[in-house]
Short mmCIF file of C-alpha atoms in Angstrom, two decimals:
data_model
loop_
_atom_site.label_atom_id
_atom_site.label_comp_id
_atom_site.label_asym_id
_atom_site.label_seq_id
_atom_site.Cartn_x
_atom_site.Cartn_y
_atom_site.Cartn_z
CA MET A 8 21.78 25.83 -10.24
CA PHE A 9 21.49 25.27 -14.01
CA ILE A 10 23.08 22.60 -16.19
CA LEU A 11 24.00 24.04 -19.58
CA SER A 12 25.90 21.21 -21.26
CA LYS A 13 26.13 17.43 -21.32
CA ASP A 14 29.87 17.59 -20.63
CA PHE A 15 29.25 19.55 -17.43
CA LEU A 16 26.64 17.01 -16.31
CA ILE A 17 28.93 14.03 -16.97
CA GLU A 18 32.17 15.50 -15.62
CA ASN A 19 31.04 17.73 -12.74
CA VAL A 20 27.72 16.29 -11.57
CA ILE A 21 27.66 12.55 -12.23
CA LYS A 22 31.48 12.33 -12.29
CA TYR A 23 31.70 9.18 -14.36
CA ASP A 24 32.93 8.39 -17.85
CA GLU A 25 30.25 9.02 -20.49
CA ASN A 26 30.35 5.42 -21.74
CA GLN A 27 29.91 4.14 -18.19
CA VAL A 28 26.86 6.38 -17.73
CA TYR A 29 25.14 5.09 -20.86
CA ALA A 30 26.05 1.47 -20.07
CA THR A 31 24.63 1.83 -16.56
CA ILE A 32 21.40 3.29 -17.90
CA MET A 33 21.06 0.37 -20.32
CA ASN A 34 21.47 -2.17 -17.49
CA LYS A 35 19.89 -0.22 -14.63
CA LEU A 36 17.11 -2.74 -13.90
CA SER A 37 19.73 -5.28 -12.85
CA TYR A 38 20.85 -3.00 -9.99
CA TYR A 39 17.45 -2.91 -8.27
CA ARG A 40 16.11 -5.30 -5.64
CA GLN A 41 12.40 -5.32 -4.83
CA THR A 42 11.08 -5.56 -1.27
CA LYS A 43 7.33 -6.07 -0.88
CA ILE A 44 5.84 -4.60 2.28
CA PRO A 45 2.23 -5.50 3.22
CA LYS A 46 -0.17 -2.62 3.85
CA LYS A 47 -3.89 -2.37 4.59
CA LYS A 48 -4.85 -2.64 0.93
CA GLY A 49 -2.35 -4.55 -1.18
CA ILE A 50 1.42 -4.13 -0.93
CA ARG A 51 4.03 -1.38 -1.15
CA ILE A 52 7.11 -2.11 -3.24
CA ILE A 53 10.43 -0.59 -2.18
CA TYR A 54 13.26 -0.59 -4.71
CA ASP A 55 16.70 -0.89 -3.13
CA ILE A 56 19.80 -0.26 -5.25
CA GLU A 57 22.96 -2.26 -4.62
CA LYS A 58 25.05 0.03 -2.41
CA ASN A 59 28.36 -0.62 -4.19
CA SER A 60 26.96 -0.38 -7.70
CA GLU A 61 27.73 2.28 -10.29
CA LEU A 62 24.05 3.26 -10.45
CA TYR A 63 24.04 3.93 -6.71
CA TYR A 64 27.09 6.21 -6.88
CA MET A 65 25.84 7.98 -10.00
CA GLN A 66 22.52 8.73 -8.30
CA LYS A 67 24.33 9.81 -5.15
CA ASN A 68 26.51 12.25 -7.12
CA LEU A 69 23.50 13.55 -9.02
CA GLN A 70 21.70 14.11 -5.74
CA LYS A 71 24.65 15.83 -4.04
CA ASN A 72 25.88 17.97 -6.92
CA PHE A 73 22.59 19.01 -8.52
CA LEU A 74 19.22 17.87 -7.13
CA SER A 75 19.88 18.98 -3.54
CA LYS A 76 20.81 22.47 -4.77
CA VAL A 77 17.48 23.17 -6.49
CA PRO A 78 15.53 25.80 -4.49
CA LEU A 79 12.17 24.64 -3.14
CA PRO A 80 9.04 26.46 -1.94
CA ILE A 81 8.93 27.24 1.80
CA CYS A 82 6.05 24.82 2.31
CA VAL A 83 8.32 21.80 1.62
CA LYS A 84 9.42 20.17 4.88
CA GLY A 85 10.31 16.64 3.80
CA PHE A 86 13.37 15.32 1.93
CA CYS A 87 15.37 18.54 2.19
CA LYS A 88 18.21 19.75 4.41
CA GLU A 89 17.59 21.04 7.92
CA THR A 90 13.90 20.15 7.95
CA SER A 91 12.00 17.43 9.80
CA TYR A 92 8.52 16.19 10.53
CA ASN A 93 8.53 18.60 13.44
CA ASP A 94 9.01 21.52 11.00
CA PHE A 95 6.09 20.14 8.98
CA LEU A 96 3.88 20.54 12.08
CA LYS A 97 5.14 23.61 13.91
CA GLU A 98 3.94 26.07 11.23
CA HIS A 99 0.44 25.16 12.40
CA LEU A 100 0.70 26.06 16.08
CA ASN A 101 -2.13 28.16 17.58
CA ARG A 102 -4.56 27.42 14.77
CA LYS A 103 -8.18 26.35 15.15
CA TYR A 104 -9.02 24.23 12.11
CA TYR A 105 -6.93 21.52 10.48
CA ILE A 106 -7.12 19.28 7.43
CA ARG A 107 -4.54 16.73 6.29
CA ILE A 108 -4.73 15.41 2.70
CA ASP A 109 -2.81 12.36 1.49
CA ILE A 110 -1.75 11.78 -2.13
CA LYS A 111 -2.46 8.27 -3.34
CA ASP A 112 0.50 6.32 -4.80
CA PHE A 113 2.69 9.42 -4.71
CA PHE A 114 5.93 8.06 -6.20
CA ASP A 115 4.17 5.81 -8.69
CA SER A 116 2.27 8.86 -9.97
CA ILE A 117 5.51 10.62 -10.92
CA THR A 118 6.21 9.49 -14.47
CA SER A 119 9.23 10.10 -16.67
CA GLN A 120 7.18 12.64 -18.64
CA LYS A 121 6.46 14.66 -15.48
CA ILE A 122 10.15 14.62 -14.59
CA GLN A 123 11.17 15.79 -18.04
CA ASP A 124 8.55 18.56 -18.04
CA ASN A 125 9.71 19.88 -14.68
CA LEU A 126 13.42 19.79 -15.51
CA GLN A 127 12.91 22.24 -18.38
CA ASP A 128 13.54 25.23 -16.08
CA LEU A 129 16.81 23.77 -14.80
CA VAL A 130 18.35 22.01 -17.79
CA LYS A 131 18.88 23.51 -21.22
CA THR A 132 18.91 20.53 -23.60
CA ASN A 133 16.65 17.52 -24.06
CA GLU A 134 19.64 15.18 -24.12
CA ILE A 135 20.67 16.21 -20.60
CA ILE A 136 17.07 15.85 -19.40
CA ARG A 137 16.87 12.33 -20.83
CA ILE A 138 20.13 11.29 -19.10
CA ILE A 139 18.96 12.56 -15.71
CA THR A 140 15.51 11.04 -16.12
CA ASN A 141 16.81 7.65 -17.23
CA LEU A 142 19.19 7.48 -14.28
CA CYS A 143 16.32 8.06 -11.85
CA ILE A 144 13.30 6.11 -13.13
CA TYR A 145 12.36 2.45 -12.92
CA GLU A 146 10.02 1.28 -15.69
CA ASP A 147 8.77 4.81 -16.42
CA THR A 148 7.97 5.85 -12.83
CA LEU A 149 9.89 7.13 -9.82
CA PRO A 150 10.95 4.17 -7.66
CA GLN A 151 10.36 4.46 -3.93
CA GLY A 152 13.70 3.68 -2.31
CA ALA A 153 16.10 5.08 -4.92
CA VAL A 154 18.63 7.69 -3.78
CA THR A 155 17.31 10.42 -6.07
CA SER A 156 13.55 9.81 -5.73
CA PRO A 157 12.84 12.11 -2.74
CA ALA A 158 14.57 15.12 -4.31
CA ILE A 159 13.06 14.45 -7.73
CA SER A 160 9.58 14.28 -6.19
CA ASN A 161 10.06 17.71 -4.60
CA ILE A 162 11.30 19.21 -7.87
CA VAL A 163 8.38 17.76 -9.82
CA PHE A 164 5.95 19.09 -7.22
CA ARG A 165 7.39 22.64 -7.09
CA ARG A 166 4.84 24.23 -9.42
CA ILE A 167 1.93 22.53 -7.66
CA ASP A 168 3.25 23.69 -4.27
CA GLN A 169 3.47 27.26 -5.53
CA ARG A 170 -0.06 27.14 -6.92
CA ILE A 171 -1.43 25.77 -3.65
CA ILE A 172 0.47 28.42 -1.64
CA LYS A 173 -1.06 31.22 -3.73
CA TYR A 174 -4.54 29.76 -3.31
CA CYS A 175 -4.11 29.39 0.45
CA GLN A 176 -2.85 32.98 0.83
CA LYS A 177 -6.26 34.23 -0.34
CA PHE A 178 -7.88 32.71 2.73
CA ASP A 179 -5.10 33.04 5.32
CA VAL A 180 -4.55 29.28 5.29
CA ILE A 181 -1.16 27.84 6.30
CA TYR A 182 0.15 25.04 4.06
CA THR A 183 3.07 22.63 4.53
CA ARG A 184 3.96 19.40 2.74
CA TYR A 185 5.95 16.38 3.86
CA ALA A 186 6.27 14.03 0.85
CA ASP A 187 2.70 12.90 0.10
CA ASP A 188 1.20 14.54 3.21
CA LEU A 189 -0.40 17.96 2.68
CA LEU A 190 -1.33 19.83 5.86
CA PHE A 191 -3.51 22.95 6.07
CA SER A 192 -4.63 25.04 9.03
CA SER A 193 -6.79 28.13 9.51
CA ASN A 194 -8.38 30.31 12.18
CA LYS A 195 -11.26 31.22 9.88
CA ILE A 196 -12.21 28.29 7.65
CA ASP A 197 -13.84 25.28 9.26
CA PHE A 198 -12.74 22.61 6.78
CA LYS A 199 -15.49 20.23 7.89
CA GLU A 200 -18.23 22.75 7.13
CA ASN A 201 -16.55 24.37 4.12
CA LYS A 202 -15.98 21.37 1.88
CA TRP A 203 -15.14 23.58 -1.09
CA PHE A 204 -11.58 23.98 0.18
CA TYR A 205 -10.83 20.26 -0.01
CA LYS A 206 -12.52 20.05 -3.41
CA LYS A 207 -10.31 22.85 -4.73
CA ILE A 208 -7.08 21.19 -3.54
CA LYS A 209 -8.30 17.89 -4.97
CA TYR A 210 -9.01 19.65 -8.28
CA ILE A 211 -5.48 21.13 -8.41
CA LEU A 212 -3.96 17.71 -7.74
CA ASN A 213 -6.19 15.96 -10.28
CA GLN A 214 -5.23 18.51 -12.93
CA ASN A 215 -1.61 17.47 -12.46
CA GLY A 216 -2.20 13.73 -12.48
CA TYR A 217 -2.46 13.00 -8.75
CA LYS A 218 -5.30 11.48 -6.76
CA THR A 219 -6.17 12.05 -3.12
CA ASN A 220 -6.54 9.16 -0.71
CA TYR A 221 -9.98 9.91 0.72
CA SER A 222 -9.70 7.31 3.49
CA LYS A 223 -6.67 9.17 4.87
CA LYS A 224 -8.27 12.61 4.85
CA HIS A 225 -8.06 13.94 8.40
CA ILE A 226 -10.05 16.92 9.74
CA GLU A 227 -9.81 18.25 13.31
CA LYS A 228 -10.75 21.28 15.35
CA ASN A 229 -8.86 23.04 18.19
CA GLN A 230 -5.98 20.57 18.04
CA LEU A 231 -4.37 18.20 15.58
CA CYS A 232 -3.32 14.63 16.36
CA LEU A 233 -1.06 13.40 13.58
CA GLY A 234 1.93 11.11 13.29
CA GLY A 235 2.06 10.55 17.03
CA PHE A 236 2.15 14.27 17.82
CA VAL A 237 -0.44 16.63 19.23
CA VAL A 238 -0.38 20.15 17.73
CA LYS A 239 -2.01 22.92 19.73
CA GLU A 240 -0.22 25.84 21.43
CA GLN A 241 2.85 23.61 21.31
CA ILE A 242 3.83 20.26 19.88
CA SER A 243 3.61 17.37 22.33
CA LEU A 244 3.84 13.62 22.13
CA SER A 245 0.62 11.64 21.82
CA ARG A 246 0.20 9.08 24.61
CA ASN A 247 -2.01 6.92 22.41
CA LYS A 248 0.77 6.61 19.85
CA LEU A 249 3.06 5.02 22.42
CA LYS A 250 0.52 2.62 23.97
CA ASN A 251 1.16 -0.21 21.54
CA ILE A 252 4.94 -0.02 21.58
CA ASN A 253 4.97 0.22 25.38
CA LYS A 254 2.90 -2.96 25.55
CA ILE A 255 5.29 -4.75 23.20
CA LEU A 256 8.41 -3.56 25.04
CA TYR A 257 6.97 -4.52 28.43
CA PHE A 258 6.00 -7.90 27.02
CA PHE A 259 9.60 -8.65 26.06
CA LYS A 260 10.96 -7.26 29.32
CA ASP A 261 8.54 -9.08 31.61
CA LYS A 262 10.71 -11.39 33.71
CA SER A 263 7.61 -13.19 35.03
CA ILE A 264 7.32 -14.94 31.66
CA LYS A 265 9.91 -17.54 32.52
CA ASP A 266 12.45 -18.44 29.83
CA LYS A 267 10.40 -17.01 26.99
CA TYR A 268 11.22 -13.53 25.70
CA VAL A 269 14.01 -12.06 27.81
CA ILE A 270 15.87 -10.25 25.03
CA ASP A 271 18.76 -9.12 27.22
CA LYS A 272 19.60 -12.79 27.84
CA GLU A 273 18.91 -13.74 24.21
CA ILE A 274 16.07 -16.07 25.16
CA PHE A 275 13.34 -16.11 22.56
CA ASN A 276 10.24 -18.16 21.76
CA ARG A 277 9.31 -18.79 18.12
CA ASN A 278 5.60 -18.49 18.96
CA TYR A 279 5.95 -14.76 19.66
CA LEU A 280 3.42 -13.72 16.99
CA ILE A 281 0.64 -15.70 18.68
CA ASP A 282 1.42 -14.16 22.07
CA ILE A 283 1.84 -10.60 20.73
CA ASN A 284 -1.55 -10.81 18.99
CA GLU A 285 -3.05 -11.59 22.39
CA LEU A 286 -1.86 -8.20 23.70
CA LYS A 287 -4.94 -6.64 22.03
CA LEU A 288 -3.05 -3.85 20.30
CA LEU A 289 -5.17 -1.25 18.52
CA ASN A 290 -4.82 0.61 15.22
CA SER A 291 -5.40 4.37 15.09
CA ASN A 292 -9.00 3.67 13.99
CA GLY A 293 -9.68 1.67 17.16
CA LYS A 294 -9.66 -1.72 15.43
CA SER A 295 -7.50 -4.62 16.59
CA LYS A 296 -3.93 -4.73 15.34
CA TYR A 297 -3.05 -8.22 14.10
CA PHE A 298 0.25 -9.55 12.77
CA SER A 299 -0.10 -12.51 10.39
CA MET A 300 3.57 -12.60 9.32
CA THR A 301 6.94 -11.81 10.89
CA ILE A 302 7.66 -9.16 8.25
CA GLU A 303 4.58 -7.22 9.40
CA LEU A 304 5.86 -7.11 12.98
CA LEU A 305 9.36 -6.15 11.83
CA ASN A 306 8.00 -3.31 9.69
CA TYR A 307 5.85 -2.17 12.61
CA LEU A 308 8.80 -2.12 15.01
CA CYS A 309 11.11 -0.43 12.50
CA GLY A 310 8.44 2.17 11.81
CA TYR A 311 8.19 2.93 15.53
CA ARG A 312 11.97 3.14 15.75
CA SER A 313 12.02 5.74 12.95
CA PHE A 314 9.21 7.62 14.64
CA LEU A 315 11.04 7.76 17.98
CA ILE A 316 14.33 8.79 16.32
CA ASN A 317 12.48 11.63 14.62
CA ILE A 318 11.14 12.80 17.99
CA VAL A 319 14.59 12.61 19.60
CA ASN A 320 16.03 14.70 16.75
CA SER A 321 13.29 17.32 16.92
CA ASN A 322 14.91 19.17 19.88
CA GLU A 323 11.46 19.78 21.39
CA LEU A 324 11.79 17.49 24.45
CA ASP A 325 13.69 17.81 27.71
CA ASN A 326 16.73 15.63 28.42
CA GLY A 327 14.83 13.22 30.66
CA LYS A 328 12.29 12.39 27.97
CA VAL A 329 15.01 12.11 25.33
CA LYS A 330 16.91 9.55 27.45
CA ASN A 331 13.72 7.55 27.95
CA LEU A 332 13.02 7.48 24.21
CA LYS A 333 16.61 6.48 23.44
CA ARG A 334 16.19 3.50 25.79
CA LYS A 335 13.07 2.49 23.87
CA ILE A 336 14.92 2.80 20.56
CA SER A 337 17.76 0.63 21.84
CA TYR A 338 15.37 -2.06 23.05
CA ILE A 339 13.42 -2.07 19.79
CA GLU A 340 16.71 -2.66 17.98
CA LYS A 341 17.46 -5.61 20.27
CA ILE A 342 14.05 -7.14 19.57
CA VAL A 343 14.40 -6.68 15.81
CA LYS A 344 17.88 -8.23 15.87
CA ASN A 345 16.62 -11.19 17.90
CA ILE A 346 13.67 -11.78 15.57
CA ASN A 347 16.00 -11.72 12.55
CA ASN A 348 18.30 -14.22 14.22
CA ASN A 349 15.55 -16.77 14.94
#
């Protein structure tokens, strides 16, 4: 899809009066709310837009009527229709060597200049490009949490994806991308021994203004354990991924803990963080998982909920396992609700 005129953009894509569009752009910062989420090093800031605001509906229309219609390379498995995390993984079945590369500060690295440069192929005038860009950025970068940010990130990354695909084809390497996660697999190249491959991908990313997160680089052989899944001849669920959440769910269900945490009966103890930290939960690196604030536990539970929903929607499990996971999802929601109410 191409946008040839400003009138077409305003009337058929954004579907608002021109004066309203410019007024909204001028006052767009007032529509955002910041949520700070703790992470291992520092914080992650999510920018939520007021759901009933003009900016929200303008972005939603822009997403529906234009951004979602832009064709993407076949390697893209995140933030586009009819794809999931499962699709991100299943291209790599029956492979021997794996490497996962993470892009550092992905959304923050996408500047207004990068957006404008990558819209040149789709939009014919600079005025239209500026309107689209200004509707989507927050203080010159792409805000994580805005309606249009996922689609914009894929559009901006299209040329890089195509370059990486061409490079990988030379060596019979499979490549897929889910947002800031780049996954590669091969039956010939041992990525641990042949470090030149990682260096080349890093070079391509650096050339385009992106940095790799070295601490999240993940190399495996014969099978891949990633995101709670095990990839080998088929995709299966990692038992280790579910250990922590099973401990937490059992903790809240345990009727032997008299009058403390029985969620079904809405009984709850405000000292839950102290007791949960005594469960000796472990991070993926084997170190102890510790919650210092309620928001950390809430984010952890909500992250697990999203993970389990993704598994349920993957259509890779039998009905019995799906029912079991749905029960877990329901109970997580009860716990989250109870924590919020106390």
